[in-house]
mmCIF file of C-alpha atoms in Angstrom:
data_model
loop_
_atom_site.group_PDB
_atom_site.id
_atom_site.type_symbol
_atom_site.label_atom_id
_atom_site.label_comp_id
_atom_site.label_asym_id
_atom_site.label_seq_id
_atom_site.Cartn_x
_atom_site.Cartn_y
_atom_site.Cartn_z
ATOM 1 C CA MET A 1 165.969 69.759 -104.609
ATOM 2 C CA THR A 2 167.072 73.525 -105.170
ATOM 3 C CA VAL A 3 165.453 75.807 -106.989
ATOM 4 C CA ARG A 4 167.848 78.084 -108.550
ATOM 5 C CA ARG A 5 165.930 81.609 -109.824
ATOM 6 C CA LEU A 6 167.135 85.495 -109.917
ATOM 7 C CA LEU A 7 165.637 86.816 -107.304
ATOM 8 C CA LEU A 8 166.017 90.786 -106.484
ATOM 9 C CA PRO A 9 165.224 91.939 -103.059
ATOM 10 C CA LEU A 10 161.687 94.269 -102.764
ATOM 11 C CA PRO A 11 163.502 97.450 -102.099
ATOM 12 C CA LEU A 12 165.632 97.261 -105.434
ATOM 13 C CA LEU A 13 162.262 96.112 -107.142
ATOM 14 C CA LEU A 14 160.655 99.077 -106.153
ATOM 15 C CA VAL A 15 163.202 101.545 -106.996
ATOM 16 C CA LEU A 16 163.355 99.692 -110.480
ATOM 17 C CA GLY A 17 159.768 99.794 -110.883
ATOM 18 C CA ALA A 18 160.072 103.854 -110.058
ATOM 19 C CA CYS A 19 162.298 104.247 -113.110
ATOM 20 C CA GLY A 20 159.303 104.402 -115.314
ATOM 21 C CA GLY A 21 157.870 107.504 -113.749
ATOM 22 C CA ASP A 22 158.532 110.889 -112.797
ATOM 23 C CA ALA A 23 160.363 111.093 -109.397
ATOM 24 C CA GLY A 24 159.006 112.302 -106.427
ATOM 25 C CA THR A 25 155.562 111.855 -107.601
ATOM 26 C CA GLY A 26 154.327 109.271 -104.812
ATOM 27 C CA ASP A 27 152.497 107.734 -108.089
ATOM 28 C CA ASP A 28 154.996 104.950 -108.408
ATOM 29 C CA THR A 29 153.951 101.152 -108.337
ATOM 30 C CA ALA A 30 155.554 98.728 -106.149
ATOM 31 C CA GLY A 31 157.195 95.661 -107.808
ATOM 32 C CA GLY A 32 157.113 92.023 -106.929
ATOM 33 C CA ALA A 33 154.102 91.625 -105.067
ATOM 34 C CA ASP A 34 151.976 93.783 -107.208
ATOM 35 C CA GLY A 35 153.757 92.336 -110.464
ATOM 36 C CA GLY A 36 151.884 89.903 -112.809
ATOM 37 C CA ASP A 37 149.113 87.201 -112.227
ATOM 38 C CA ASP A 38 151.065 84.117 -112.501
ATOM 39 C CA GLY A 39 151.001 82.167 -109.351
ATOM 40 C CA LEU A 40 150.723 83.811 -105.865
ATOM 41 C CA GLN A 41 152.832 86.721 -104.852
ATOM 42 C CA VAL A 42 154.536 86.098 -101.780
ATOM 43 C CA ILE A 43 157.131 88.553 -99.777
ATOM 44 C CA ALA A 44 159.721 86.803 -97.256
ATOM 45 C CA SER A 45 161.007 89.065 -94.954
ATOM 46 C CA PHE A 46 164.712 88.286 -95.281
ATOM 47 C CA TYR A 47 166.902 85.455 -96.694
ATOM 48 C CA PRO A 48 166.559 82.318 -94.812
ATOM 49 C CA LEU A 49 162.778 82.543 -95.001
ATOM 50 C CA GLN A 50 163.079 83.638 -98.785
ATOM 51 C CA TRP A 51 165.239 80.506 -99.681
ATOM 52 C CA LEU A 52 162.755 78.356 -97.624
ATOM 53 C CA THR A 53 159.575 79.596 -99.037
ATOM 54 C CA GLU A 54 161.091 79.441 -102.784
ATOM 55 C CA GLN A 55 161.879 75.756 -102.078
ATOM 56 C CA VAL A 56 158.405 74.988 -100.707
ATOM 57 C CA ALA A 57 156.833 77.034 -103.418
ATOM 58 C CA GLY A 58 158.648 75.801 -106.745
ATOM 59 C CA GLU A 59 157.211 77.221 -109.795
ATOM 60 C CA HIS A 60 153.750 78.173 -108.257
ATOM 61 C CA ALA A 61 154.903 81.342 -106.533
ATOM 62 C CA GLU A 62 156.970 84.517 -107.071
ATOM 63 C CA VAL A 63 158.642 85.019 -103.720
ATOM 64 C CA THR A 64 160.363 88.452 -103.243
ATOM 65 C CA MET A 65 162.278 89.832 -99.897
ATOM 66 C CA LEU A 66 162.309 92.716 -98.252
ATOM 67 C CA THR A 67 165.855 92.792 -96.946
ATOM 68 C CA SER A 68 168.505 93.787 -99.469
ATOM 69 C CA PRO A 69 171.515 91.446 -99.597
ATOM 70 C CA GLY A 70 174.299 92.559 -97.192
ATOM 71 C CA ALA A 71 172.138 94.759 -95.107
ATOM 72 C CA ASP A 72 171.788 93.622 -91.453
ATOM 73 C CA PRO A 73 168.221 92.474 -91.344
ATOM 74 C CA HIS A 74 167.717 93.430 -87.567
ATOM 75 C CA ASP A 75 167.649 97.102 -88.657
ATOM 76 C CA LEU A 76 165.594 97.045 -91.823
ATOM 77 C CA GLU A 77 163.933 100.112 -92.248
ATOM 78 C CA LEU A 78 160.852 100.186 -94.827
ATOM 79 C CA THR A 79 159.873 102.784 -97.667
ATOM 80 C CA PRO A 80 156.052 103.833 -97.536
ATOM 81 C CA GLN A 81 155.929 101.522 -101.061
ATOM 82 C CA ALA A 82 157.672 98.469 -99.532
ATOM 83 C CA VAL A 83 154.792 98.875 -96.631
ATOM 84 C CA GLY A 84 152.074 99.209 -99.187
ATOM 85 C CA SER A 85 153.313 96.052 -101.122
ATOM 86 C CA VAL A 86 153.192 94.014 -97.990
ATOM 87 C CA GLY A 87 149.531 94.840 -97.651
ATOM 88 C CA SER A 88 149.020 93.765 -101.363
ATOM 89 C CA ALA A 89 151.158 90.443 -101.028
ATOM 90 C CA ASP A 90 149.031 87.144 -101.069
ATOM 91 C CA LEU A 91 151.065 85.979 -97.964
ATOM 92 C CA VAL A 92 153.893 87.386 -96.141
ATOM 93 C CA VAL A 93 156.311 85.148 -94.520
ATOM 94 C CA TYR A 94 158.161 86.607 -91.463
ATOM 95 C CA SER A 95 159.326 85.837 -87.747
ATOM 96 C CA ALA A 96 157.971 88.088 -85.302
ATOM 97 C CA GLY A 97 160.301 89.707 -83.008
ATOM 98 C CA MET A 98 163.308 89.091 -85.607
ATOM 99 C CA GLN A 99 162.910 93.038 -87.605
ATOM 100 C CA ALA A 100 160.581 95.400 -85.845
ATOM 101 C CA ALA A 101 159.616 97.341 -89.006
ATOM 102 C CA VAL A 102 158.133 94.102 -90.697
ATOM 103 C CA ASP A 103 156.365 93.731 -87.364
ATOM 104 C CA ASP A 104 154.510 96.967 -88.002
ATOM 105 C CA ALA A 105 154.125 96.500 -91.389
ATOM 106 C CA VAL A 106 152.166 93.417 -91.010
ATOM 107 C CA SER A 107 150.568 94.657 -88.234
ATOM 108 C CA SER A 108 149.128 97.208 -90.018
ATOM 109 C CA GLN A 109 148.512 95.859 -93.560
ATOM 110 C CA ALA A 110 148.773 92.150 -93.460
ATOM 111 C CA GLN A 111 146.949 90.646 -90.274
ATOM 112 C CA ASP A 112 145.242 88.241 -92.348
ATOM 113 C CA SER A 113 147.715 87.654 -94.919
ATOM 114 C CA SER A 114 150.830 86.581 -93.164
ATOM 115 C CA LEU A 115 152.493 83.927 -91.536
ATOM 116 C CA ASP A 116 154.553 84.105 -88.162
ATOM 117 C CA VAL A 117 156.907 81.388 -88.278
ATOM 118 C CA ALA A 118 158.229 82.072 -84.875
ATOM 119 C CA PRO A 119 155.897 79.453 -82.876
ATOM 120 C CA SER A 120 156.578 76.833 -85.429
ATOM 121 C CA ALA A 121 160.230 77.256 -85.198
ATOM 122 C CA ASP A 122 159.930 76.630 -81.171
ATOM 123 C CA LEU A 123 162.093 79.707 -80.225
ATOM 124 C CA LEU A 124 164.806 79.587 -77.640
ATOM 125 C CA THR A 125 165.956 82.491 -75.456
ATOM 126 C CA ALA A 126 169.684 82.114 -75.201
ATOM 127 C CA GLU A 127 169.793 81.130 -71.912
ATOM 128 C CA GLU A 128 167.353 78.339 -72.990
ATOM 129 C CA GLU A 129 170.144 77.363 -75.356
ATOM 130 C CA GLY A 130 172.218 76.549 -72.439
ATOM 131 C CA HIS A 131 169.482 74.624 -70.585
ATOM 132 C CA GLU A 132 167.604 72.238 -72.824
ATOM 133 C CA GLY A 133 166.217 69.128 -71.525
ATOM 134 C CA GLU A 134 166.070 70.872 -67.637
ATOM 135 C CA SER A 135 162.964 69.849 -65.473
ATOM 136 C CA GLU A 136 159.991 72.616 -65.388
ATOM 137 C CA GLU A 137 161.060 73.432 -61.940
ATOM 138 C CA GLU A 138 164.504 74.265 -63.363
ATOM 139 C CA HIS A 139 163.366 76.236 -66.096
ATOM 140 C CA ALA A 140 161.157 78.116 -63.990
ATOM 141 C CA GLU A 141 164.232 79.210 -62.111
ATOM 142 C CA HIS A 142 166.048 80.990 -64.846
ATOM 143 C CA ASP A 143 165.369 84.676 -66.169
ATOM 144 C CA HIS A 144 165.663 83.314 -69.980
ATOM 145 C CA GLY A 145 165.620 86.812 -71.519
ATOM 146 C CA PRO A 146 164.943 87.755 -75.014
ATOM 147 C CA GLU A 147 164.190 85.080 -77.658
ATOM 148 C CA ASP A 148 167.019 84.226 -79.930
ATOM 149 C CA PRO A 149 165.617 84.271 -83.579
ATOM 150 C CA HIS A 150 168.384 82.520 -85.547
ATOM 151 C CA PHE A 151 166.531 79.147 -85.588
ATOM 152 C CA TRP A 152 167.372 78.404 -89.193
ATOM 153 C CA LEU A 153 170.786 77.527 -88.403
ATOM 154 C CA ASP A 154 169.161 74.301 -86.569
ATOM 155 C CA PRO A 155 168.310 72.215 -89.910
ATOM 156 C CA VAL A 156 165.885 70.411 -87.550
ATOM 157 C CA ARG A 157 163.684 73.510 -86.617
ATOM 158 C CA TYR A 158 164.039 74.792 -90.319
ATOM 159 C CA GLY A 159 162.624 71.816 -91.811
ATOM 160 C CA GLN A 160 159.855 72.296 -89.410
ATOM 161 C CA VAL A 161 159.196 75.674 -90.409
ATOM 162 C CA GLY A 162 159.216 74.618 -94.293
ATOM 163 C CA GLU A 163 156.359 72.202 -93.708
ATOM 164 C CA VAL A 164 154.545 75.046 -92.007
ATOM 165 C CA ILE A 165 154.971 77.061 -95.153
ATOM 166 C CA ALA A 166 153.602 74.004 -97.286
ATOM 167 C CA GLU A 167 150.529 73.940 -95.255
ATOM 168 C CA ARG A 168 149.864 77.505 -95.353
ATOM 169 C CA LEU A 169 150.515 78.065 -99.023
ATOM 170 C CA GLY A 170 148.320 75.080 -99.728
ATOM 171 C CA GLU A 171 145.497 76.770 -98.049
ATOM 172 C CA LEU A 172 145.998 79.807 -100.078
ATOM 173 C CA ASP A 173 146.394 77.140 -103.312
ATOM 174 C CA PRO A 174 144.415 74.066 -102.918
ATOM 175 C CA GLU A 175 144.790 73.490 -106.501
ATOM 176 C CA HIS A 176 148.547 72.682 -106.037
ATOM 177 C CA ALA A 177 148.364 71.754 -102.233
ATOM 178 C CA GLU A 178 150.270 68.373 -103.162
ATOM 179 C CA ASP A 179 153.146 69.994 -104.831
ATOM 180 C CA TYR A 180 153.730 72.432 -101.641
ATOM 181 C CA THR A 181 153.858 69.147 -99.509
ATOM 182 C CA ALA A 182 155.570 67.189 -101.906
ATOM 183 C CA ASN A 183 158.323 69.852 -102.017
ATOM 184 C CA ALA A 184 158.628 70.552 -98.460
ATOM 185 C CA ALA A 185 159.086 66.820 -97.940
ATOM 186 C CA GLU A 186 161.922 67.000 -100.490
ATOM 187 C CA VAL A 187 163.625 70.053 -98.911
ATOM 188 C CA VAL A 188 163.107 68.386 -95.227
ATOM 189 C CA ALA A 189 164.998 65.483 -96.665
ATOM 190 C CA GLU A 190 168.027 67.744 -98.027
ATOM 191 C CA LEU A 191 167.892 69.411 -94.090
ATOM 192 C CA ASP A 192 167.840 66.022 -92.471
ATOM 193 C CA ALA A 193 170.919 65.364 -94.750
ATOM 194 C CA LEU A 194 172.637 68.249 -93.754
ATOM 195 C CA ASP A 195 171.657 67.410 -90.191
ATOM 196 C CA GLU A 196 173.371 64.072 -90.502
ATOM 197 C CA GLU A 197 176.681 65.773 -91.708
ATOM 198 C CA LEU A 198 176.928 68.149 -88.972
ATOM 199 C CA SER A 199 176.116 65.511 -86.617
ATOM 200 C CA THR A 200 178.667 63.424 -88.036
ATOM 201 C CA GLY A 201 181.251 66.227 -88.852
ATOM 202 C CA LEU A 202 180.994 67.474 -85.553
ATOM 203 C CA ALA A 203 180.676 64.519 -83.597
ATOM 204 C CA THR A 204 184.301 64.292 -82.460
ATOM 205 C CA CYS A 205 186.613 67.419 -81.833
ATOM 206 C CA GLU A 206 189.353 68.588 -79.701
ATOM 207 C CA SER A 207 187.462 71.785 -78.327
ATOM 208 C CA ARG A 208 183.553 71.821 -78.281
ATOM 209 C CA ASP A 209 183.974 76.226 -76.979
ATOM 210 C CA LEU A 210 182.365 77.984 -79.709
ATOM 211 C CA VAL A 211 183.475 81.835 -79.404
ATOM 212 C CA THR A 212 181.798 83.992 -81.483
ATOM 213 C CA THR A 213 181.176 87.545 -82.365
ATOM 214 C CA HIS A 214 177.740 87.640 -81.372
ATOM 215 C CA GLU A 215 175.393 85.285 -80.100
ATOM 216 C CA ALA A 216 173.734 84.043 -83.210
ATOM 217 C CA PHE A 217 174.706 80.199 -83.293
ATOM 218 C CA GLY A 218 173.083 79.222 -80.354
ATOM 219 C CA TYR A 219 170.607 76.961 -82.009
ATOM 220 C CA LEU A 220 173.625 75.157 -83.949
ATOM 221 C CA ALA A 221 175.891 74.741 -80.676
ATOM 222 C CA ALA A 222 172.461 73.233 -78.954
ATOM 223 C CA ARG A 223 171.945 70.562 -81.738
ATOM 224 C CA TYR A 224 175.604 69.892 -82.437
ATOM 225 C CA ASP A 225 176.737 69.738 -78.252
ATOM 226 C CA LEU A 226 179.150 73.166 -78.571
ATOM 227 C CA HIS A 227 179.260 75.410 -76.046
ATOM 228 C CA GLN A 228 178.525 78.848 -77.628
ATOM 229 C CA MET A 229 180.126 81.730 -76.148
ATOM 230 C CA GLY A 230 179.422 85.144 -77.610
ATOM 231 C CA ILE A 231 181.610 88.680 -77.230
ATOM 232 C CA THR A 232 178.539 90.604 -77.620
ATOM 233 C CA GLY A 233 174.645 89.237 -76.974
ATOM 234 C CA ILE A 234 171.852 88.331 -79.644
ATOM 235 C CA SER A 235 171.981 91.419 -81.165
ATOM 236 C CA PRO A 236 174.773 92.039 -83.581
ATOM 237 C CA GLU A 237 174.865 96.089 -82.791
ATOM 238 C CA SER A 238 175.641 95.816 -79.434
ATOM 239 C CA GLU A 239 179.318 96.953 -78.327
ATOM 240 C CA PRO A 240 181.492 94.601 -75.819
ATOM 241 C CA SER A 241 183.074 96.667 -72.776
ATOM 242 C CA PRO A 242 186.323 96.562 -72.241
ATOM 243 C CA ALA A 243 185.772 94.175 -69.321
ATOM 244 C CA ARG A 244 183.774 91.854 -71.283
ATOM 245 C CA LEU A 245 186.964 91.908 -74.008
ATOM 246 C CA ALA A 246 189.090 91.224 -71.189
ATOM 247 C CA GLU A 247 186.479 88.367 -69.658
ATOM 248 C CA VAL A 248 186.073 86.675 -72.949
ATOM 249 C CA SER A 249 190.032 86.791 -73.656
ATOM 250 C CA SER A 250 190.434 85.168 -70.428
ATOM 251 C CA GLN A 251 188.130 82.289 -70.839
ATOM 252 C CA VAL A 252 189.665 81.696 -74.311
ATOM 253 C CA GLU A 253 193.209 81.116 -72.627
ATOM 254 C CA GLU A 254 191.641 79.066 -69.558
ATOM 255 C CA LEU A 255 189.803 77.040 -71.918
ATOM 256 C CA GLY A 256 192.458 76.505 -74.603
ATOM 257 C CA VAL A 257 190.398 77.615 -77.718
ATOM 258 C CA SER A 258 192.387 77.928 -80.580
ATOM 259 C CA THR A 259 190.178 80.148 -82.978
ATOM 260 C CA VAL A 260 187.679 83.158 -82.709
ATOM 261 C CA TYR A 261 184.764 83.251 -85.531
ATOM 262 C CA ALA A 262 184.117 86.484 -87.085
ATOM 263 C CA GLU A 263 180.926 87.136 -89.564
ATOM 264 C CA PRO A 264 181.272 87.768 -93.395
ATOM 265 C CA ILE A 265 178.753 91.132 -93.295
ATOM 266 C CA LEU A 266 180.370 92.515 -90.073
ATOM 267 C CA THR A 267 183.222 93.792 -89.189
ATOM 268 C CA ASP A 268 186.138 91.651 -87.852
ATOM 269 C CA ALA A 269 187.524 94.023 -85.512
ATOM 270 C CA ILE A 270 186.082 92.705 -82.496
ATOM 271 C CA ALA A 271 187.283 89.543 -82.885
ATOM 272 C CA SER A 272 190.389 90.414 -84.573
ATOM 273 C CA THR A 273 191.182 92.303 -80.918
ATOM 274 C CA ILE A 274 190.305 88.726 -78.960
ATOM 275 C CA ALA A 275 192.457 86.943 -81.424
ATOM 276 C CA ARG A 276 195.882 89.746 -80.946
ATOM 277 C CA GLU A 277 194.927 89.024 -77.099
ATOM 278 C CA THR A 278 194.765 85.419 -76.946
ATOM 279 C CA GLY A 279 197.609 84.684 -79.902
ATOM 280 C CA THR A 280 194.010 82.626 -81.436
ATOM 281 C CA THR A 281 192.960 82.094 -85.265
ATOM 282 C CA VAL A 282 189.863 84.424 -86.680
ATOM 283 C CA LEU A 283 187.787 82.047 -89.293
ATOM 284 C CA THR A 284 184.621 83.037 -90.653
ATOM 285 C CA LEU A 285 181.212 81.337 -89.376
ATOM 286 C CA ASP A 286 177.907 82.504 -91.640
ATOM 287 C CA PRO A 287 174.913 83.202 -89.426
ATOM 288 C CA LEU A 288 173.085 83.070 -93.061
ATOM 289 C CA GLU A 289 171.085 86.041 -92.447
ATOM 290 C CA GLY A 290 171.507 86.981 -95.921
ATOM 291 C CA LEU A 291 173.716 86.464 -99.052
ATOM 292 C CA THR A 292 176.523 88.455 -100.397
ATOM 293 C CA ASP A 293 179.660 88.571 -102.628
ATOM 294 C CA ALA A 294 181.727 87.459 -99.386
ATOM 295 C CA SER A 295 179.349 84.596 -98.500
ATOM 296 C CA ALA A 296 181.287 80.962 -99.272
ATOM 297 C CA GLY A 297 178.407 79.561 -101.104
ATOM 298 C CA GLU A 298 175.308 80.410 -103.443
ATOM 299 C CA ASP A 299 172.525 79.294 -101.107
ATOM 300 C CA TYR A 300 171.738 78.250 -97.485
ATOM 301 C CA LEU A 301 172.873 74.494 -98.248
ATOM 302 C CA GLU A 302 176.276 75.633 -99.747
ATOM 303 C CA VAL A 303 177.081 78.343 -96.884
ATOM 304 C CA MET A 304 176.107 75.723 -94.274
ATOM 305 C CA ARG A 305 178.333 73.071 -95.551
ATOM 306 C CA ALA A 306 181.172 75.839 -95.769
ATOM 307 C CA ASN A 307 180.536 76.652 -92.057
ATOM 308 C CA LEU A 308 180.893 72.810 -91.101
ATOM 309 C CA ASP A 309 184.366 73.055 -92.774
ATOM 310 C CA SER A 310 185.032 76.204 -90.980
ATOM 311 C CA LEU A 311 184.015 74.570 -87.705
ATOM 312 C CA ARG A 312 185.773 71.412 -88.330
ATOM 313 C CA ASP A 313 188.735 73.827 -88.795
ATOM 314 C CA GLY A 314 188.473 75.684 -85.692
ATOM 315 C CA LEU A 315 187.514 73.114 -83.306
ATOM 316 C CA GLY A 316 190.024 70.526 -84.358
ATOM 317 C CA CYS A 317 187.626 67.694 -85.566
ATOM 318 C CA SER A 318 188.787 64.440 -86.987
#
């Protein structure tokens, strides 16, 4: 099941809605969450949550998105109109800790009409992603650092979140609760099939060392027995020091890594620097924080399958 519908990000809807009034009057009516009476009005904070919520909601909700295509969701800033729309939505689906502006808007406007998916995603820290399965004593010995928000790159965790979204939608709209549950089961089945494709496709590879621009792929690496080496940390905005670039270059050469992965919505300058130093190839791996014209597919499933092809190519999988 893949629901295809033209969805505009909420910031653009707000701009379009403002076109009917005088600019600068402050009387513009926000679109998206305020428009129409057909079904629930749901706001998702960024693309993975928009796509999943849309699949679960089906025809029973209008789903808009706060983050514009091509924008880094981590750095989202909200207009006063967007903050107001957060308060008027029937439900805001977000992941606490991912976007500070959304966390603030939910806290001030939508505490009783929001769903934080982070608990159901069972977020890990970057350190924990390398230590799943350890004992409680071993776990307690580590300084685990900040949580990694990129849970949707693990289709199994992503499916768990879909089931929680279905439960919440059913509470808001009991008349269609069975539909939400059925839609969630269908999308979970699709994600399970994707998980099987990834497991099979990455089972036998010449290398299991995944060198990425930033550490967005820890959940994917943990699920499919890969070792992620991020040139920068979890935040895509951090700049690696010359010492870090030299360290990664040395590790790439020692491990015999042939590929460095860049991202479609970020500059590939960092990956290209490592590639020049080590004679490796730069390929694209999409963290799926948003879709753009540069994305290798039209939705989550298509881009994840393109990621699989890129991984198999770069890691030498048979």
